[in-house]
GROMACS .gro file of C-alpha atoms in nm:
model
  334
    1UNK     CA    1   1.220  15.914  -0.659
    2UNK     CA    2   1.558  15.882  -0.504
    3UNK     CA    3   1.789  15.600  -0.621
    4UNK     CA    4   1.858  15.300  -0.384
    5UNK     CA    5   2.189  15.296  -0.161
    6UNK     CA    6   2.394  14.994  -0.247
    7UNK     CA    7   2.690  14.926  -0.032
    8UNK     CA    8   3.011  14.786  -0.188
    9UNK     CA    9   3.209  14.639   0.033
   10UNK     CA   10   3.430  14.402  -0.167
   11UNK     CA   11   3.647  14.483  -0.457
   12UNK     CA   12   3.445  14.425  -0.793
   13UNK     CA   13   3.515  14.459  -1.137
   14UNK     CA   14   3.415  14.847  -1.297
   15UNK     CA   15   3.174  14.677  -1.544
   16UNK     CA   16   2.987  14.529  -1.265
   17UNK     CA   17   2.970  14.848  -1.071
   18UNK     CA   18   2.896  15.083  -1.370
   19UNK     CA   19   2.570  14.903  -1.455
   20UNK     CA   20   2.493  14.923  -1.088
   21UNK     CA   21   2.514  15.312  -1.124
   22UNK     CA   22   2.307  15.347  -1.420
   23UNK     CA   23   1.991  15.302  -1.127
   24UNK     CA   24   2.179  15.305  -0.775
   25UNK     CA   25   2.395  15.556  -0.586
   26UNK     CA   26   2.744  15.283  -0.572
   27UNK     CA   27   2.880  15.357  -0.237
   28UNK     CA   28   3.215  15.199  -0.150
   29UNK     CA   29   3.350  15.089   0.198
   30UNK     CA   30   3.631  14.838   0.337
   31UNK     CA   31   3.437  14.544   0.485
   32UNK     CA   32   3.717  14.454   0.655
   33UNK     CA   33   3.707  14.796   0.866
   34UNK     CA   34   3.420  14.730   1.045
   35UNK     CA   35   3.364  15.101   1.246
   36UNK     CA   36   3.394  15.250   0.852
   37UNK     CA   37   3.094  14.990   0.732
   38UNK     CA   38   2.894  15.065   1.030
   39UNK     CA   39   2.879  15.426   0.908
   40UNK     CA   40   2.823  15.345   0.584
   41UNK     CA   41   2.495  15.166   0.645
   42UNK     CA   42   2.231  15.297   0.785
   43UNK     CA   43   2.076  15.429   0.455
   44UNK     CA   44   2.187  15.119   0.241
   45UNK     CA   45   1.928  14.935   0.081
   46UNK     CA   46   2.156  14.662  -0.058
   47UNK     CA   47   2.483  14.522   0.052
   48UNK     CA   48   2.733  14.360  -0.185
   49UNK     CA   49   2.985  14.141  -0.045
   50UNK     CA   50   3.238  13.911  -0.142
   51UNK     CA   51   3.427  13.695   0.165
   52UNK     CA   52   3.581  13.988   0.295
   53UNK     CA   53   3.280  14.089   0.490
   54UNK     CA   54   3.139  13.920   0.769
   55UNK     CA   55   2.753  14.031   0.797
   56UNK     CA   56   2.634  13.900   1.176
   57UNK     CA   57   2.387  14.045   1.370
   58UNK     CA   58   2.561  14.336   1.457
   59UNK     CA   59   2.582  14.444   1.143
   60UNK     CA   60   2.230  14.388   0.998
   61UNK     CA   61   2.164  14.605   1.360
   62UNK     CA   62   2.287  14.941   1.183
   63UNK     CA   63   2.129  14.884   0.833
   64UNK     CA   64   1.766  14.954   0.931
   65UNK     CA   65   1.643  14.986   0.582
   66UNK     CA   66   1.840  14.752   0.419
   67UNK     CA   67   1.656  14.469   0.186
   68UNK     CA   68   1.919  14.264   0.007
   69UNK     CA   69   2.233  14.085   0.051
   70UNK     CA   70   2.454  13.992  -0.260
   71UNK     CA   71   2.723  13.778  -0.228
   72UNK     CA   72   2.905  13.775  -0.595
   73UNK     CA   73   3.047  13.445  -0.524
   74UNK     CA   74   2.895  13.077  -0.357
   75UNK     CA   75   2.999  13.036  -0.005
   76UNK     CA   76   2.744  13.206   0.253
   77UNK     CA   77   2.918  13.104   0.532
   78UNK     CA   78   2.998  13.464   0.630
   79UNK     CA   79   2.677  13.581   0.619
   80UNK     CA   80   2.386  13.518   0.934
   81UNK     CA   81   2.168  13.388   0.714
   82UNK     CA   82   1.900  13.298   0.925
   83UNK     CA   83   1.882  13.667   1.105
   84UNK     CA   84   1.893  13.810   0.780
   85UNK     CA   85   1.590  13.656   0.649
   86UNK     CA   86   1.414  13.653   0.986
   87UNK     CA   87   1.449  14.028   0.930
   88UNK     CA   88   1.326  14.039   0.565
   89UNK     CA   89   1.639  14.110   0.401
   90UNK     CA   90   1.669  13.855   0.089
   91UNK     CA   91   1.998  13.719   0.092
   92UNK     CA   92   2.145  13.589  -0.248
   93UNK     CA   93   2.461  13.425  -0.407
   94UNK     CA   94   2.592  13.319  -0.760
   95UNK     CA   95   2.662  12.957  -0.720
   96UNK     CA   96   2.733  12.875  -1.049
   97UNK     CA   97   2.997  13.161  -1.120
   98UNK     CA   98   3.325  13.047  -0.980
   99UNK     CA   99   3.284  12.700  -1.053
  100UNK     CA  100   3.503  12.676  -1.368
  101UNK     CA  101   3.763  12.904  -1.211
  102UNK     CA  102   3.771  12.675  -0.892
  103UNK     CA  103   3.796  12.340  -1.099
  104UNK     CA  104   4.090  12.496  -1.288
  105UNK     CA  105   4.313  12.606  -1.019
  106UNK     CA  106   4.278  12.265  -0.781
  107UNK     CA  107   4.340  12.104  -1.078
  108UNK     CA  108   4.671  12.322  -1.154
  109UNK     CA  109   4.763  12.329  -0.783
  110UNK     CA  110   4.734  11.920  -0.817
  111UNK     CA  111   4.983  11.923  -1.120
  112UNK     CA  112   5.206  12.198  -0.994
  113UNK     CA  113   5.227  12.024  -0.621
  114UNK     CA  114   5.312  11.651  -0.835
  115UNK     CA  115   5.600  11.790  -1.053
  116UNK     CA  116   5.764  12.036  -0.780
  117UNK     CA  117   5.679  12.364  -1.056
  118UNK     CA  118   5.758  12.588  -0.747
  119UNK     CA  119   6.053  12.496  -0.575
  120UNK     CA  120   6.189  12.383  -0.888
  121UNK     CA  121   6.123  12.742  -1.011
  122UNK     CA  122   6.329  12.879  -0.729
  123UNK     CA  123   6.582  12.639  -0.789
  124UNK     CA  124   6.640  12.753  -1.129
  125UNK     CA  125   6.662  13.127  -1.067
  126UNK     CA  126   6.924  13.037  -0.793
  127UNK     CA  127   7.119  12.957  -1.056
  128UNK     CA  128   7.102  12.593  -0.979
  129UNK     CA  129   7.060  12.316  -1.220
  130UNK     CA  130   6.923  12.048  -0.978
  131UNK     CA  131   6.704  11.833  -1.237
  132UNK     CA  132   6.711  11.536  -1.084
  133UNK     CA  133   6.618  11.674  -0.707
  134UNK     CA  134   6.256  11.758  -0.881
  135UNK     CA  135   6.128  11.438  -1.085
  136UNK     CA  136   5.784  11.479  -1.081
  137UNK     CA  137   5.468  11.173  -1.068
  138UNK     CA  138   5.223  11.095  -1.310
  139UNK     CA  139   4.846  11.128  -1.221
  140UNK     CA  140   4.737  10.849  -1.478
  141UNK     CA  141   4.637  10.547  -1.294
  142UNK     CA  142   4.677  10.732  -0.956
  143UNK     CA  143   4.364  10.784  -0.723
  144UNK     CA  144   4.170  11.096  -0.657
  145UNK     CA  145   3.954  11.122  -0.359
  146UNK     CA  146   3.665  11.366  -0.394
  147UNK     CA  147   3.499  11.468  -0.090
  148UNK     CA  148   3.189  11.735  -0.148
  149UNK     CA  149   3.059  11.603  -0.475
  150UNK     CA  150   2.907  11.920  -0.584
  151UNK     CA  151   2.922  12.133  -0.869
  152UNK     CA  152   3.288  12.196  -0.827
  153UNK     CA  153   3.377  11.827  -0.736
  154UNK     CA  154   3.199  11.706  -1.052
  155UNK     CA  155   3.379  11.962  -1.288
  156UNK     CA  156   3.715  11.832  -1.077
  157UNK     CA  157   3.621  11.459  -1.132
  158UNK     CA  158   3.563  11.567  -1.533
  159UNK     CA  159   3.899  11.709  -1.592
  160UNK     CA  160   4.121  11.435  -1.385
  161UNK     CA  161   3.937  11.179  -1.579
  162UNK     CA  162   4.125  11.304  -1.879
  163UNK     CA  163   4.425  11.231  -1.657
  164UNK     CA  164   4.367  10.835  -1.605
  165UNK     CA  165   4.291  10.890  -1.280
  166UNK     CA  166   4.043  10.670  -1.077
  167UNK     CA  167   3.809  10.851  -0.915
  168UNK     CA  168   3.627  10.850  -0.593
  169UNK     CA  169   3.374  11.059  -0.399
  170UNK     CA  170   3.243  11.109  -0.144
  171UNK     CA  171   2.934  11.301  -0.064
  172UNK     CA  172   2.670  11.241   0.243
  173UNK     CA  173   2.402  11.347  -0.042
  174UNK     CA  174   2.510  11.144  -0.319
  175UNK     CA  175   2.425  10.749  -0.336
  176UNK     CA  176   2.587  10.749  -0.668
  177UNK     CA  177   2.790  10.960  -0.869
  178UNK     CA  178   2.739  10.866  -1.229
  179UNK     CA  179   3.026  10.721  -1.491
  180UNK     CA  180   3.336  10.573  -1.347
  181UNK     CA  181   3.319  10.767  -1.014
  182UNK     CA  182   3.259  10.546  -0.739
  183UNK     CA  183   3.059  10.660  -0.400
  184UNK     CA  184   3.272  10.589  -0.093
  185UNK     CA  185   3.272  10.671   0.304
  186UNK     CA  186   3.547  10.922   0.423
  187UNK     CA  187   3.728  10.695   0.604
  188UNK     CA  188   3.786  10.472   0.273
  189UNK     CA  189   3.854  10.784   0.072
  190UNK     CA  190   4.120  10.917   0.241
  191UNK     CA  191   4.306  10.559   0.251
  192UNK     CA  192   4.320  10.479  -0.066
  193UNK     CA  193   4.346  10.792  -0.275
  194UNK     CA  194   4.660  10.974  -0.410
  195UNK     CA  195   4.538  11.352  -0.382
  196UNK     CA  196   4.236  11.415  -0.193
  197UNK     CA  197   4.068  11.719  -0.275
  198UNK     CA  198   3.819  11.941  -0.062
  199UNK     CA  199   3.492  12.098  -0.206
  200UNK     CA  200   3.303  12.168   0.083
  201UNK     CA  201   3.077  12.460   0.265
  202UNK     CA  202   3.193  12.562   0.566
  203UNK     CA  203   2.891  12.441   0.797
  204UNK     CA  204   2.907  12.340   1.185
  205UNK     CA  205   2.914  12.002   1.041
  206UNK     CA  206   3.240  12.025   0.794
  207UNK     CA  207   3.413  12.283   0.975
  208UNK     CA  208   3.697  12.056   1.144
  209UNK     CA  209   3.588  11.722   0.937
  210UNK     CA  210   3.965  11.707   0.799
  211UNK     CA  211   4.163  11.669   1.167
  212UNK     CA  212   4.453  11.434   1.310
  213UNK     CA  213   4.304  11.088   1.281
  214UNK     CA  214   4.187  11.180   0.933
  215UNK     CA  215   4.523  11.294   0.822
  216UNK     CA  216   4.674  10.982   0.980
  217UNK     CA  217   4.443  10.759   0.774
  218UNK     CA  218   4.595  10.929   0.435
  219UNK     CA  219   4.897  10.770   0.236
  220UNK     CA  220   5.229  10.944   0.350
  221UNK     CA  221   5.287  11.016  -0.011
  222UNK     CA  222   4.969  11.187  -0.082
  223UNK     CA  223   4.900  11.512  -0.126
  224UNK     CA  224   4.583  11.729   0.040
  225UNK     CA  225   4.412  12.002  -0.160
  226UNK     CA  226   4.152  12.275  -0.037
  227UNK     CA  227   4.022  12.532  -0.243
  228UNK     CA  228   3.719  12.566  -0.070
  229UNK     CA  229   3.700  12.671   0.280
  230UNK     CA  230   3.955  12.731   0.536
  231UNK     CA  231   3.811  12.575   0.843
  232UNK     CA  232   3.737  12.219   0.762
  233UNK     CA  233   4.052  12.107   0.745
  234UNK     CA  234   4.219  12.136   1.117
  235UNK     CA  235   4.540  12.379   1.028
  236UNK     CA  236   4.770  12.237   1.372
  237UNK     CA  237   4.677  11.911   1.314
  238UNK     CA  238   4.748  11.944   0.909
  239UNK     CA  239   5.134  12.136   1.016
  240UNK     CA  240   5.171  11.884   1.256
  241UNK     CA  241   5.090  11.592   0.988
  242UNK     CA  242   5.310  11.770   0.731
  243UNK     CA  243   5.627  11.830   0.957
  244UNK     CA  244   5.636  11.418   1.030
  245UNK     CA  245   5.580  11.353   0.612
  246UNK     CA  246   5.201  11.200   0.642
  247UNK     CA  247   5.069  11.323   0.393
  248UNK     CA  248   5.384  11.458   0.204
  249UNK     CA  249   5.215  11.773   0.102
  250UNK     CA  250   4.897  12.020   0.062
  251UNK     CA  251   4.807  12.241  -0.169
  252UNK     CA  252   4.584  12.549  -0.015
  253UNK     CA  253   4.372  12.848  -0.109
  254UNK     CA  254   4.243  12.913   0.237
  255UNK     CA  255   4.282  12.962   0.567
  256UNK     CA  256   4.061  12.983   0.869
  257UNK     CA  257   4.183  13.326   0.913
  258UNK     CA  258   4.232  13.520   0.591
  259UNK     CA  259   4.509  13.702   0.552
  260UNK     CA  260   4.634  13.370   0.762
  261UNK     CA  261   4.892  13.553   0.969
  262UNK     CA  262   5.112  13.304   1.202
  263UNK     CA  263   4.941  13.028   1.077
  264UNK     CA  264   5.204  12.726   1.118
  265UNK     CA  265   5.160  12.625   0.762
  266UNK     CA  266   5.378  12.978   0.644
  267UNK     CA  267   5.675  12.760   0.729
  268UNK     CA  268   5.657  12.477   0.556
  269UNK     CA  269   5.887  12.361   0.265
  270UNK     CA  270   5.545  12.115   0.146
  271UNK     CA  271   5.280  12.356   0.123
  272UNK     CA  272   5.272  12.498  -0.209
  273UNK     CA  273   5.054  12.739  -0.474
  274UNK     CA  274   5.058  12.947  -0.757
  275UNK     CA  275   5.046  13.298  -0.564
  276UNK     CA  276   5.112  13.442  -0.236
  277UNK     CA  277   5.001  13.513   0.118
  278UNK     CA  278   5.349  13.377   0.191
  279UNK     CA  279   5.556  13.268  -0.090
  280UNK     CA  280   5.470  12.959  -0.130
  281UNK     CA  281   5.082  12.996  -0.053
  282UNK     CA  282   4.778  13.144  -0.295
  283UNK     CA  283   4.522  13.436  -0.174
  284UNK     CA  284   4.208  13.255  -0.153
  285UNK     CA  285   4.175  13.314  -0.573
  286UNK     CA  286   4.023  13.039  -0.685
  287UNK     CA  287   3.723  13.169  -0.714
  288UNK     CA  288   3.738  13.546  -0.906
  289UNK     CA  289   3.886  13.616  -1.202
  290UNK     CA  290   3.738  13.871  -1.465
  291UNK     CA  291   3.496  13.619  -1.663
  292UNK     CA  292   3.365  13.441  -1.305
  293UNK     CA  293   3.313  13.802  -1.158
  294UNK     CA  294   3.125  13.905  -1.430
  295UNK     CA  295   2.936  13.626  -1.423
  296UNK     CA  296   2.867  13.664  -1.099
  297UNK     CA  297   2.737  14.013  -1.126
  298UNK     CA  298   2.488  13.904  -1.420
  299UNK     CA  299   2.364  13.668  -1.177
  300UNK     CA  300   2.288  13.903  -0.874
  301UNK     CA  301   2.307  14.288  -0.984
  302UNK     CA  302   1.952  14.266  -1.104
  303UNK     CA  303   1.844  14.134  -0.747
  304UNK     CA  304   2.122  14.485  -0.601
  305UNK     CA  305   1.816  14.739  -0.734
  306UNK     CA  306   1.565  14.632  -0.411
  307UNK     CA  307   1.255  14.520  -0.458
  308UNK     CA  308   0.993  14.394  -0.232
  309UNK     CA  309   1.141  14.062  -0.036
  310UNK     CA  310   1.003  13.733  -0.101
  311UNK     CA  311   0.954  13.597   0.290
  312UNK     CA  312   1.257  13.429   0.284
  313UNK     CA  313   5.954  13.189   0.462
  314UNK     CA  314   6.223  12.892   0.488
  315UNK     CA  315   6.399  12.791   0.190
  316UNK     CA  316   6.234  12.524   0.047
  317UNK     CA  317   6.445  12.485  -0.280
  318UNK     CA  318   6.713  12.394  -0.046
  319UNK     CA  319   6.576  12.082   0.029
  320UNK     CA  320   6.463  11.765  -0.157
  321UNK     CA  321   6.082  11.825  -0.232
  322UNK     CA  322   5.871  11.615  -0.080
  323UNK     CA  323   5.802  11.255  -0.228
  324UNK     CA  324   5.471  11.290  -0.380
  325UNK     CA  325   5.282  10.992  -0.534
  326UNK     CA  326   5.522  10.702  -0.562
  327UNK     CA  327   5.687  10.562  -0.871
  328UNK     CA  328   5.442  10.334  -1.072
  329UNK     CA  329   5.592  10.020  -1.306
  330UNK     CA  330   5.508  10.110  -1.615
  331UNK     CA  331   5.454   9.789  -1.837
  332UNK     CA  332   5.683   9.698  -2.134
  333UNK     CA  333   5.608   9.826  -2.486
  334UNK     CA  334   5.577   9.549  -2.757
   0.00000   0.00000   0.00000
């Protein structure tokens, strides 16, 4: 009996693929080259995909025999989900694997963004000494605003606690959120927190939920995080917002177009991360690195081997930084 096809058409780690080979033929393709992934499946019977790949119609049209979609990651956004599965063709995800990994970096892009790490990094290997152009903000007894209280929210809300911070959420499916997080509506959120921070699915009902009169409702000394989807936040609206100081910064991992090309945000002195589309940007890596990809492929390699379907660049260190998070009193020592 011949070995099933499975399609690779995201880059994943070699343990992953070697246990696919012990029972598949592993054939590779660039997603992103969509006449090369045509070609490659008309004999697949599984496609694995990270958010590289966009799977529409037309490309579930030239995989004829093809049973399963795996995306090693959570977001199914680019994936038709409904002609998949009105086809046959189970479509899974690992929504548990990059959840630590995504909790971890907003929560480092939070801390970075609050103490100016990055342009005071640049600073320093100017050869400048500029210490007191970079005074950072303290996050105990600030506000964080939560909106998608999901699995990643709730791991975000766990590790600011042990900040100080006061926490709020908001979630259209949560009533309550348990401890000392309190359940707000958007509008609320957004006024009164310090850093708001986005843990959303792309959906037609997010996509856009972050635009101008949301931004305008935000402190102008807060700061705007999204490591979830590019796409919900409004990106002309958000450069626009950022270029008159309300909020005074964001810290992003995506973009509605990945890489983000001319996006306006390149520019801009107050958009900062650990790593690089532009050099003061990240790549969209919150969610992979080795330990989350291999739990991702534990989670959906099994489901790879088919089976039968069930039915369904200016400068910015030579400016001031901008002034994140006011000063707080502090109150006297006894």
């Amino acid at each position: 009996m011949p070995s099933p096809i499975v399609v690779v058409s995201d880059a994943l780690p070699g343990d992953t693929v070697a246990a696919l080979e012990v029972t598949c033929e592993v054939r590779h393709v660039d997603g992103r080259d969509r006449p090369a992934l045509f070609a490659a499946l008309p004999d697949a019977d599984a496609l694995i995909i990270r958010s590289g790949t966009r799977v529409d119609a037309e490309v579930l049209d030239r995989a004829p025999r093809l049973r399963v979609v795996a995306r090693a990651g959570v977001g199914l956004d680019n994936v038709d989900t409904a002609t998949a599965r009105a086809r046959g063709i189970t479509v899974v995800n690992a929504p548990d694997s990059n959840t630590v990994s995504v909790a971890e970096l907003t929560v480092g892009l939070i801390v970075a963004s609050v103490r100016h790490v990055k342009a005071a990094t640049r600073s320093l290997t100017d050869g400048e000494w500029r210490r007191s152009d970079f005074v950072g903000a303290e996050l105990a007894g600030r506000t964080l605003g939560i909106v998608g209280y999901g699995r990643v929210g709730r791991q975000v809300a766990r590790r600011l606690a042990a900040f100080d911070m006061r926490i709020l959420a908001h979630d259209p499916y949560a009533d309550t959120a348990g401890g000392d997080v309190r359940v707000t509506g958007l509008d609320e959120l957004l006024a009164s927190s310090d850093v708001v921070t986005l843990h959303l699915p792309k959906t037609p009902q997010t996509t856009g939920l972050v635009g101008a009169r949301e931004l305008a409702l935000m402190k102008p000394t807060a700061l705007l995080v999204n490591t979830s989807r590019g796409g919900i936040v409004d990106e002309d609206a958000l450069a626009r917002a950022l270029r008159e100081g309300r909020p005074a910064g964001a810290a992003l991992d995506v973009f509605a177009t990945e890489p983000p090309g001319r996006s306006p945000l390149l520019a801009l002195p107050n958009v900062l991360g650990p790593r690089t589309w532009e050099p003061a940007r990240t790549t969209h890596s919150s969610g992979p690195d080795g330990r989350s990809s291999r739990r991702s492929s534990r989670n959906w390699t099994r489901c790879s081997a088919p089976r039968p379907p069930p039915p369904e660049r200016p400068h910015p260190h030579r400016r001031s930084p901008p002034c994140l998070l006011p000063p707080q009193p502090r109150p006297c020592a006894h």
